[in-house]
Amino acid sequence: MLMTRAPSSLQPALILVDGSSYLYRAFHAMPSLTNSKGMHTGAIYGVINMLRRLQSEYQPNYIAVVFDAKGKTFRDAIFPAYKAHRPPMPPELAQQIPAIHAIIRALGLPLLMEEGVEADDVIGTLARAAESAGIDTLISTGDKDLAQLVSDHTTLVNTMHDTLLTPESVKEKFGVTPAQIIDYLTLVGDSVDNIPGVPGVGPKTAVKWLNEFNSLDDIIKNIDKIKGKVAENLRAHIDTLPLAKQLTTIKVDVALPIDYLQLKNTPPDIAQLQTLYHEYEFKNWLHALLSEAPKIQENKHEKYQTIFTETDLKNWLTRLKNAKTFAFDTETTSLNYMQAELVGMSFCDKPGEAIYIPLTHHDITAPKQLKREWCLQQLRELLENNTPQKIGHHIKYDMEILARYGITLRGIASDTLLESALLDSASNNHDMDSLALKHLNWRTIAFSDVAGKGAKQITFDYVSIEKAAIYAAEDADVTLQLHQLFTPRLTKEVGIQKVLTEIELPLIPVLARMERTGVLIDATMLQKQTKIL
């Protein structure tokens, strides 16, 4: 019976991936994905996703991904019309191949391309070598031609449909044994590869003949027993069958510079993967990669400071007043700016150096916090003056929070949420976590990391100061770094810069006042406009 799911007991020592088959399958199966630069990425995502799943499911001792090399093969030499009917590779697929190869290598997977032969021949040679040593091999492909390699030690898996081909299921699917597949394909031919078969001989006829006579040679020997028009076609094309069979037969004796015992999966190049995932904007993969390697980011927080004393606050206040620009953020008990209570504030005037001022945390294990009223009085002049310039991420919220404590925020230089939205209007992800991951290769500490999730989530004032300080200081630090990254791009885009400085930023205090106090409506004028409209 044809197996519809790879059994958990299947543990191949060697996996050979038909990379060329993966390319087209991923290209046609995936939606038309592009990154922010307009480069197609659907095939990249599809191929790598299938490879990651394959590795995770089977965890083989040896593995290789095999692609067709550029240029002609021996089949083109013996039959110039081989694959002549195939259209050229779509340019949107061709542009993704270098990235696919680069990511595969960065994952530590052996990648093979052998000139003069096809990927099938390399796979066939490695599979037969492993089989002769009693090694179980799994070939991942969607190509029916590779069914000729199936044996007691070699199995095919189609990851797209999650089906396996064993000797028994090859017989069930095609009606012939793996040993008869070459003769079957020779008789039927292949219009896609432009391999001539016997006109009028389809799968049913080929299966009937092979089950009756066993092989192509025996069919020819018994040609007199075959009647009708199809027999005439067979007689007329006997001379072409040796060529068709040669084209159909996968070589299993290619002289390779490597053997299967050298196909070991090496440790991934984390730095290179970060660069590639960032470039092609595979957010989830990058997030997972950074999650698995937290030590890479530990030094990002080394120069963060928590302010507990008046002296430390005044020293930093002097430093901030002398800065040209700084980023800041408020931490509160709610997203509702009309009800939220201020819990703490963070500031950053230099990438990697930031502070958090805790004010109303319920943390009895921490040092005594500065009084909120006194602290805000010390910060009032800094926040209400037009200089230094302030940077925030969704700074309108911070303006509304400060207004609840009688402070009017002035000197807004920019807002990284608005900068991102203007530079990449097609994206819906302008939250800080997404932007840090996309632009800085930085997996930020999520709110749920410090406050929990769902019904068990606590408000920020109940988060320990130790956790809150790094979370909050990081927000200010990331905001400043995003602004420094976006600024050169905005400078080049004069039109976008104008929208930001002349429309969006001046609207922030206007919208903040409207949201806090409401708006007046001229009911009479509104009625007139209603009738006109």
Coordinates of C-alpha atoms in Angstrom, one line a residue:
M1 CA 0.0 0.0 0.0
L2 CA 1.3 3.5 -0.9
M3 CA 2.6 5.1 2.3
T4 CA 1.1 8.6 2.9
R5 CA 3.3 9.5 5.8
A6 CA 7.0 8.9 6.6
P7 CA 7.1 6.5 9.6
S8 CA 8.9 7.6 12.7
S9 CA 10.9 4.4 12.5
L10 CA 12.5 5.4 9.2
Q11 CA 16.0 6.5 10.2
P12 CA 18.1 6.9 7.0
A13 CA 21.8 7.4 7.6
L14 CA 22.1 9.5 4.4
I15 CA 19.7 12.0 2.9
L16 CA 20.2 13.3 -0.6
V17 CA 18.1 16.3 -1.6
D18 CA 17.2 17.0 -5.2
G19 CA 17.8 20.7 -4.9
S20 CA 16.8 21.4 -8.6
S21 CA 13.4 19.7 -7.9
Y22 CA 13.0 21.8 -4.8
L23 CA 13.6 25.0 -6.7
Y24 CA 10.6 24.7 -9.0
R25 CA 8.3 23.1 -6.4
A26 CA 9.0 26.0 -4.0
F27 CA 8.7 28.6 -6.7
H28 CA 5.2 27.4 -7.8
A29 CA 3.9 26.5 -4.4
M30 CA 4.8 29.7 -2.5
P31 CA 3.0 33.0 -2.9
S32 CA 4.8 35.9 -4.6
L33 CA 6.9 37.0 -1.6
T34 CA 9.3 40.0 -1.9
N35 CA 11.4 41.9 0.6
S36 CA 11.3 45.7 1.0
K37 CA 13.8 46.1 -1.8
G38 CA 11.5 44.3 -4.2
M39 CA 13.5 41.1 -4.5
H40 CA 11.6 37.9 -4.9
T41 CA 12.0 35.6 -1.9
G42 CA 9.3 33.0 -2.1
A43 CA 11.5 30.3 -3.6
I44 CA 14.2 31.0 -1.0
Y45 CA 11.7 30.6 1.8
G46 CA 10.2 27.5 0.3
V47 CA 13.4 25.6 -0.3
I48 CA 15.0 26.5 3.0
N49 CA 11.8 25.7 4.9
M50 CA 11.7 22.2 3.3
L51 CA 15.3 21.6 4.2
R52 CA 14.9 22.7 7.8
R53 CA 11.9 20.4 8.2
L54 CA 13.7 17.5 6.6
Q55 CA 16.7 17.9 8.9
S56 CA 14.5 18.3 12.0
E57 CA 12.4 15.2 11.1
Y58 CA 15.2 12.7 10.2
Q59 CA 18.4 14.1 11.7
P60 CA 20.7 12.0 9.4
N61 CA 24.4 11.3 9.9
Y62 CA 25.1 12.4 6.3
I63 CA 23.3 14.8 4.1
A64 CA 23.8 16.7 0.8
V65 CA 21.8 19.1 -1.3
V66 CA 22.4 18.5 -5.0
F67 CA 21.7 21.1 -7.8
D68 CA 22.2 21.0 -11.5
A69 CA 25.4 22.7 -12.5
K70 CA 25.4 25.4 -15.3
G71 CA 26.2 24.3 -18.8
K72 CA 25.6 21.3 -21.0
T73 CA 25.6 17.7 -19.9
F74 CA 26.5 14.4 -21.6
R75 CA 22.8 14.0 -22.6
D76 CA 23.0 17.2 -24.6
A77 CA 26.0 15.9 -26.4
I78 CA 24.3 12.6 -27.5
F79 CA 21.0 14.3 -28.2
P80 CA 21.1 18.1 -28.9
A81 CA 17.3 18.4 -28.7
Y82 CA 17.3 17.1 -25.1
K83 CA 15.0 19.4 -23.0
A84 CA 14.8 21.7 -26.1
H85 CA 11.1 22.4 -25.4
R86 CA 11.6 23.6 -21.8
P87 CA 11.1 27.3 -21.4
P88 CA 14.0 29.3 -19.8
M89 CA 14.0 29.6 -16.0
P90 CA 11.8 32.6 -14.9
P91 CA 14.0 35.5 -14.0
E92 CA 12.3 36.0 -10.7
L93 CA 13.4 32.4 -9.8
A94 CA 16.9 32.7 -11.3
Q95 CA 17.6 35.8 -9.1
Q96 CA 16.9 33.7 -5.9
I97 CA 19.3 30.9 -6.6
P98 CA 22.5 32.6 -5.3
A99 CA 20.7 33.4 -2.0
I100 CA 19.4 29.8 -1.7
H101 CA 23.0 28.4 -2.2
A102 CA 24.4 30.9 0.3
I103 CA 21.9 30.1 3.0
I104 CA 22.4 26.3 2.5
R105 CA 26.1 26.7 2.9
A106 CA 25.6 28.9 6.0
L107 CA 23.4 26.2 7.5
G108 CA 26.4 23.9 7.2
L109 CA 24.8 21.6 4.6
P110 CA 27.1 20.2 1.9
L111 CA 26.0 21.5 -1.5
L112 CA 27.0 19.6 -4.6
M113 CA 27.0 20.7 -8.3
E114 CA 28.9 18.6 -10.8
E115 CA 29.5 19.8 -14.3
G116 CA 28.7 17.6 -17.3
V117 CA 26.0 15.6 -15.5
E118 CA 22.6 16.4 -13.8
A119 CA 21.7 16.4 -10.2
D120 CA 20.0 13.1 -10.6
D121 CA 23.3 11.4 -11.7
V122 CA 25.1 12.7 -8.6
I123 CA 22.3 11.5 -6.4
G124 CA 22.2 8.1 -8.1
T125 CA 26.0 7.7 -7.8
L126 CA 26.0 8.5 -4.1
A127 CA 22.9 6.4 -3.4
R128 CA 24.3 3.3 -5.1
A129 CA 27.7 3.7 -3.3
A130 CA 25.8 3.9 0.1
E131 CA 23.7 1.0 -0.9
S132 CA 26.7 -1.2 -1.7
A133 CA 27.9 -0.5 1.9
G134 CA 24.5 -1.4 3.4
I135 CA 23.7 2.3 4.2
D136 CA 20.0 3.3 4.2
T137 CA 19.4 6.4 2.0
L138 CA 16.5 8.8 1.7
I139 CA 16.2 10.8 -1.5
S140 CA 14.0 13.9 -1.2
T141 CA 12.5 14.8 -4.6
G142 CA 9.4 15.2 -6.6
D143 CA 11.0 13.8 -9.8
K144 CA 9.4 10.5 -10.9
D145 CA 12.6 9.5 -12.8
L146 CA 14.4 8.9 -9.5
A147 CA 12.0 6.0 -8.8
Q148 CA 14.5 3.8 -10.7
L149 CA 16.9 4.2 -7.7
V150 CA 14.4 2.8 -5.2
S151 CA 15.6 -0.4 -3.5
D152 CA 15.6 -2.1 -0.1
H153 CA 18.2 0.5 1.0
T154 CA 17.0 3.5 -1.0
T155 CA 13.6 5.3 -0.4
L156 CA 12.1 8.4 -2.0
V157 CA 10.2 11.0 -0.1
N158 CA 8.1 13.7 -1.6
T159 CA 8.0 16.3 1.1
M160 CA 5.4 18.4 -0.7
H161 CA 2.8 15.6 -0.3
D162 CA 4.5 13.8 2.6
T163 CA 4.6 10.4 0.7
L164 CA 7.2 7.7 0.5
L165 CA 8.2 5.4 -2.4
T166 CA 9.5 2.0 -1.4
P167 CA 9.8 -1.0 -3.8
E168 CA 6.3 -2.0 -2.9
S169 CA 4.8 1.5 -3.3
V170 CA 6.6 2.1 -6.6
K171 CA 4.9 -1.0 -8.0
E172 CA 1.6 0.3 -6.7
K173 CA 2.0 3.8 -8.1
F174 CA 3.5 3.0 -11.5
G175 CA 2.4 -0.6 -12.0
V176 CA 6.0 -1.8 -12.5
T177 CA 9.0 -2.5 -10.2
P178 CA 11.9 0.0 -9.7
A179 CA 14.0 -2.2 -11.9
Q180 CA 11.5 -1.7 -14.7
I181 CA 11.1 2.0 -14.4
I182 CA 13.8 2.8 -16.9
D183 CA 12.1 0.6 -19.6
Y184 CA 8.8 2.1 -18.6
L185 CA 10.1 5.7 -19.1
T186 CA 11.8 4.7 -22.4
L187 CA 8.5 3.4 -23.8
V188 CA 6.4 6.3 -22.6
G189 CA 8.9 9.0 -23.4
D190 CA 8.9 12.4 -21.7
S191 CA 7.5 15.5 -23.5
V192 CA 8.9 17.8 -20.9
D193 CA 12.5 16.6 -21.4
N194 CA 11.8 16.0 -25.1
I195 CA 12.8 12.3 -24.8
P196 CA 11.2 10.4 -27.7
G197 CA 9.1 7.3 -26.7
V198 CA 6.9 5.1 -28.8
P199 CA 3.9 7.0 -30.3
G200 CA 0.6 5.7 -28.9
V201 CA 2.3 4.0 -26.0
G202 CA 1.0 5.4 -22.7
P203 CA 1.5 4.3 -19.1
K204 CA -1.2 1.6 -19.4
T205 CA 0.3 0.0 -22.5
A206 CA 3.8 0.2 -21.1
V207 CA 2.7 -1.4 -17.8
K208 CA 0.8 -4.2 -19.7
W209 CA 3.8 -5.0 -21.9
L210 CA 6.3 -5.0 -19.0
N211 CA 4.2 -7.1 -16.8
E212 CA 3.7 -9.6 -19.6
F213 CA 7.3 -9.6 -21.0
N214 CA 9.3 -8.3 -18.0
S215 CA 11.7 -6.0 -19.9
L216 CA 12.1 -3.8 -23.0
D217 CA 14.5 -6.3 -24.5
D218 CA 12.0 -9.1 -24.0
I219 CA 9.2 -6.9 -25.5
I220 CA 11.3 -6.4 -28.6
K221 CA 12.0 -10.1 -28.8
N222 CA 8.3 -10.9 -28.6
I223 CA 7.2 -8.1 -30.9
D224 CA 5.4 -10.6 -33.2
K225 CA 3.0 -11.3 -30.3
I226 CA 1.9 -7.7 -30.1
K227 CA -0.9 -6.7 -32.5
G228 CA -2.5 -3.6 -33.9
K229 CA -1.3 0.0 -34.7
V230 CA 0.7 0.2 -31.5
A231 CA 2.8 -2.8 -32.7
E232 CA 3.5 -0.9 -35.9
N233 CA 4.6 2.1 -34.0
L234 CA 6.9 0.0 -31.9
R235 CA 8.5 -1.6 -35.0
A236 CA 8.9 1.9 -36.5
H237 CA 10.7 3.3 -33.5
I238 CA 12.9 0.4 -32.4
D239 CA 16.0 2.2 -33.6
T240 CA 15.3 5.2 -31.3
L241 CA 14.7 3.2 -28.1
P242 CA 18.4 2.7 -27.2
L243 CA 18.9 6.5 -27.3
A244 CA 15.7 7.1 -25.3
K245 CA 16.9 4.6 -22.7
Q246 CA 20.3 6.2 -22.4
L247 CA 18.7 9.6 -21.9
T248 CA 16.3 8.1 -19.3
T249 CA 18.9 6.1 -17.3
I250 CA 20.4 7.8 -14.3
K251 CA 24.2 7.4 -14.2
V252 CA 25.4 5.7 -11.0
D253 CA 29.1 5.8 -11.8
V254 CA 29.9 9.5 -11.9
A255 CA 33.5 10.2 -10.8
L256 CA 32.8 12.5 -7.8
P257 CA 35.5 14.4 -5.9
I258 CA 33.7 13.4 -2.7
D259 CA 32.0 10.3 -1.2
Y260 CA 29.0 10.0 1.0
L261 CA 31.1 9.6 4.2
Q262 CA 32.3 13.2 3.7
L263 CA 28.8 14.6 3.6
K264 CA 28.6 15.7 7.2
N265 CA 26.5 18.5 8.4
T266 CA 28.9 21.1 9.9
P267 CA 27.9 23.7 12.5
P268 CA 26.0 26.6 11.0
D269 CA 27.6 30.0 10.4
I270 CA 25.4 32.0 12.8
A271 CA 26.8 35.4 11.8
Q272 CA 26.4 34.7 8.1
L273 CA 22.8 33.4 8.7
Q274 CA 22.0 36.5 10.6
T275 CA 23.2 38.6 7.7
L276 CA 21.3 36.6 5.1
Y277 CA 18.0 36.3 7.1
H278 CA 18.2 40.1 7.7
E279 CA 18.9 40.9 4.1
Y280 CA 16.0 38.8 2.8
E281 CA 13.8 39.7 5.8
F282 CA 13.0 36.3 7.1
K283 CA 11.8 37.7 10.5
N284 CA 10.8 34.5 12.2
W285 CA 14.0 32.7 11.3
L286 CA 16.1 35.6 12.5
H287 CA 14.1 35.8 15.7
A288 CA 14.6 32.1 16.4
L289 CA 18.3 32.3 15.5
L290 CA 18.8 35.2 18.0
S291 CA 16.7 33.4 20.6
E292 CA 18.9 30.4 20.3
A293 CA 22.1 32.4 20.7
P294 CA 21.4 34.9 23.5
K295 CA 25.0 35.2 24.5
I296 CA 25.7 37.1 21.2
Q297 CA 23.6 39.9 22.6
E298 CA 24.6 39.9 26.2
N299 CA 27.1 42.7 25.7
K300 CA 24.4 45.0 24.3
H301 CA 23.2 45.7 27.9
E302 CA 26.6 46.1 29.6
K303 CA 26.5 49.9 29.8
Y304 CA 22.9 50.2 31.0
Q305 CA 22.5 51.9 34.4
T306 CA 19.6 52.0 36.8
I307 CA 19.2 55.3 38.6
F308 CA 18.4 55.1 42.3
T309 CA 20.1 58.2 43.8
E310 CA 19.7 62.0 43.4
T311 CA 23.4 62.3 42.6
D312 CA 23.2 59.8 39.7
L313 CA 20.2 61.5 38.3
K314 CA 21.7 65.0 38.4
N315 CA 24.9 63.7 36.8
W316 CA 22.9 62.2 33.9
L317 CA 20.7 65.3 33.8
T318 CA 23.7 67.4 33.1
R319 CA 24.9 64.9 30.5
L320 CA 21.5 64.9 28.7
K321 CA 21.3 68.7 28.7
N322 CA 24.6 68.8 26.9
A323 CA 23.5 66.3 24.3
K324 CA 22.4 67.4 20.9
T325 CA 19.7 64.7 20.8
F326 CA 18.5 61.9 23.0
A327 CA 15.9 59.2 22.9
F328 CA 13.5 58.6 25.8
D329 CA 10.6 56.3 26.7
T330 CA 8.0 56.1 29.4
E331 CA 7.0 52.9 31.2
T332 CA 3.4 52.9 32.5
T333 CA 0.7 50.7 33.9
S334 CA -1.6 50.7 30.8
L335 CA -1.7 51.5 27.1
N336 CA -4.7 53.7 27.8
Y337 CA -3.0 57.1 28.1
M338 CA -5.9 58.6 29.9
Q339 CA -5.6 56.1 32.8
A340 CA -2.0 55.0 32.7
E341 CA 0.3 55.7 35.7
L342 CA 3.9 56.6 35.1
V343 CA 6.2 53.8 36.5
G344 CA 9.6 54.8 35.1
M345 CA 11.5 56.5 32.3
S346 CA 14.5 55.6 30.2
F347 CA 17.0 57.8 28.3
C348 CA 19.7 57.2 25.8
D349 CA 22.1 59.8 24.3
K350 CA 24.6 57.3 22.8
P351 CA 24.1 53.9 21.3
G352 CA 24.7 51.2 23.9
E353 CA 24.6 53.6 26.9
A354 CA 21.2 54.1 28.5
I355 CA 19.6 54.6 31.9
Y356 CA 16.3 53.6 33.5
I357 CA 14.8 55.7 36.3
P358 CA 12.4 53.5 38.3
L359 CA 9.7 55.5 40.1
T360 CA 6.8 53.4 41.4
H361 CA 7.7 49.7 41.2
H362 CA 6.3 47.5 43.9
D363 CA 9.7 45.9 44.4
I364 CA 10.7 45.6 48.1
T365 CA 13.9 43.7 47.2
A366 CA 15.4 46.7 45.2
P367 CA 17.0 49.8 46.6
K368 CA 14.7 52.7 47.4
Q369 CA 13.4 54.5 44.3
L370 CA 13.4 58.2 43.7
K371 CA 10.1 60.0 44.4
R372 CA 8.1 60.5 41.2
E373 CA 7.1 64.1 41.9
W374 CA 10.6 65.2 42.8
C375 CA 12.1 63.4 39.8
L376 CA 9.6 64.9 37.4
Q377 CA 10.4 68.4 38.7
Q378 CA 14.1 67.8 38.1
L379 CA 13.3 66.6 34.5
R380 CA 10.7 69.3 33.7
E381 CA 13.2 71.8 32.2
L382 CA 14.9 69.2 30.1
L383 CA 11.6 67.9 28.7
E384 CA 9.9 71.2 28.2
N385 CA 12.8 73.0 26.5
N386 CA 13.1 72.9 22.7
T387 CA 16.7 71.7 23.1
P388 CA 18.1 69.1 23.4
Q389 CA 16.0 67.4 20.7
K390 CA 14.0 64.4 21.7
I391 CA 13.5 61.1 19.8
G392 CA 10.8 58.6 20.6
H393 CA 9.0 55.6 19.2
H394 CA 5.3 56.6 19.1
I395 CA 6.3 59.6 21.0
K396 CA 2.7 61.0 21.1
Y397 CA 1.9 58.4 23.8
D398 CA 4.8 59.7 25.9
M399 CA 3.6 63.2 25.4
E400 CA 0.2 62.3 26.6
I401 CA 1.5 60.5 29.7
L402 CA 3.7 63.5 30.6
A403 CA 0.7 65.8 30.2
R404 CA -1.1 63.9 32.9
Y405 CA 1.7 65.1 35.3
G406 CA 1.7 68.7 34.1
I407 CA 4.7 68.5 31.7
T408 CA 4.4 69.7 28.1
L409 CA 6.9 67.9 26.0
R410 CA 8.7 70.1 23.5
G411 CA 11.6 69.8 21.1
I412 CA 10.5 66.6 19.3
A413 CA 13.1 65.9 16.7
S414 CA 11.5 62.8 15.3
D415 CA 9.5 59.6 15.8
T416 CA 11.0 56.3 14.6
L417 CA 7.5 54.8 14.1
L418 CA 6.7 57.6 11.7
E419 CA 10.1 57.4 10.1
S420 CA 9.6 53.7 9.4
A421 CA 6.1 54.1 8.2
L422 CA 7.1 56.7 5.7
L423 CA 10.2 54.8 4.5
D424 CA 8.4 51.5 4.1
S425 CA 4.7 52.3 3.7
A426 CA 4.0 48.8 2.3
S427 CA 4.8 47.1 5.6
N428 CA 2.4 46.8 8.5
N429 CA 5.1 46.0 11.0
H430 CA 6.4 49.2 12.5
D431 CA 6.5 48.1 16.2
M432 CA 9.9 48.4 17.8
D433 CA 10.5 44.7 18.2
S434 CA 10.0 44.1 14.4
L435 CA 12.1 47.1 13.4
A436 CA 15.0 46.1 15.7
L437 CA 15.0 42.6 14.3
K438 CA 14.7 43.8 10.7
H439 CA 17.2 46.7 10.7
L440 CA 19.5 46.0 13.6
N441 CA 19.6 42.2 13.8
W442 CA 18.5 42.7 17.4
R443 CA 16.0 40.5 19.2
T444 CA 14.6 42.9 21.8
I445 CA 13.2 41.8 25.1
A446 CA 9.4 41.5 24.5
F447 CA 6.9 42.9 27.1
S448 CA 5.7 39.4 27.6
D449 CA 9.3 38.3 28.6
V450 CA 9.1 40.5 31.6
A451 CA 5.4 40.8 32.4
G452 CA 4.1 37.4 31.3
K453 CA 1.2 36.6 28.9
G454 CA -2.6 36.3 29.0
A455 CA -4.5 36.2 32.2
K456 CA -1.2 35.9 34.2
Q457 CA 0.3 39.1 32.7
I458 CA 1.1 41.7 35.3
T459 CA 1.3 45.4 35.0
F460 CA 4.7 47.0 34.6
D461 CA 4.7 48.4 38.2
Y462 CA 4.9 44.8 39.4
V463 CA 7.8 43.8 37.2
S464 CA 11.0 43.6 39.2
I465 CA 13.3 46.6 38.7
E466 CA 16.1 44.3 37.6
K467 CA 14.1 43.1 34.6
A468 CA 12.3 46.4 34.0
A469 CA 15.6 48.3 33.8
I470 CA 17.1 46.3 30.9
Y471 CA 13.8 46.2 29.1
A472 CA 13.2 49.9 29.4
A473 CA 16.8 51.1 28.7
E474 CA 16.8 48.8 25.7
D475 CA 13.7 50.6 24.3
A476 CA 15.5 54.0 24.4
D477 CA 18.7 52.5 23.1
V478 CA 17.0 50.8 20.1
T479 CA 15.0 54.0 19.4
L480 CA 18.2 56.0 19.1
Q481 CA 19.9 53.5 16.9
L482 CA 16.9 53.2 14.6
H483 CA 16.8 56.9 14.2
Q484 CA 20.5 57.1 13.3
L485 CA 19.9 54.3 10.8
F486 CA 16.8 55.9 9.2
T487 CA 18.2 59.5 9.1
P488 CA 20.6 59.0 6.1
R489 CA 17.8 57.4 4.1
L490 CA 15.4 60.2 4.9
T491 CA 17.9 62.8 3.9
K492 CA 18.1 61.2 0.5
E493 CA 14.3 61.1 0.1
V494 CA 13.6 64.8 0.1
G495 CA 9.8 64.3 -0.5
I496 CA 9.5 61.9 2.4
Q497 CA 11.6 64.1 4.7
K498 CA 9.3 67.0 3.9
V499 CA 6.2 65.0 4.8
L500 CA 7.8 64.0 8.1
T501 CA 9.0 67.4 9.1
E502 CA 6.2 69.6 7.7
I503 CA 3.2 67.4 8.3
E504 CA 3.7 64.4 10.5
L505 CA 5.8 65.8 13.3
P506 CA 3.9 69.1 13.7
L507 CA 0.7 67.1 13.9
I508 CA 1.9 65.1 17.0
P509 CA 1.1 67.8 19.6
V510 CA -2.1 68.7 17.8
L511 CA -3.3 65.1 17.9
A512 CA -2.2 64.6 21.4
R513 CA -4.3 67.6 22.6
M514 CA -7.3 66.4 20.6
E515 CA -7.1 62.9 22.1
R516 CA -6.8 64.3 25.6
T517 CA -9.4 67.1 25.4
G518 CA -11.6 66.2 22.5
V519 CA -12.7 68.6 19.7
L520 CA -15.4 71.1 19.2
I521 CA -18.0 70.5 16.4
D522 CA -19.9 73.2 14.6
A523 CA -23.2 71.3 14.3
T524 CA -24.8 73.8 11.9
M525 CA -21.8 73.7 9.5
L526 CA -21.7 69.9 9.8
Q527 CA -25.4 69.7 8.8
K528 CA -24.7 71.9 5.7
Q529 CA -21.8 69.7 4.7
T530 CA -23.9 66.6 5.2
K531 CA -26.5 67.9 2.7
I532 CA -23.8 68.9 0.2
L533 CA -22.1 65.6 0.4

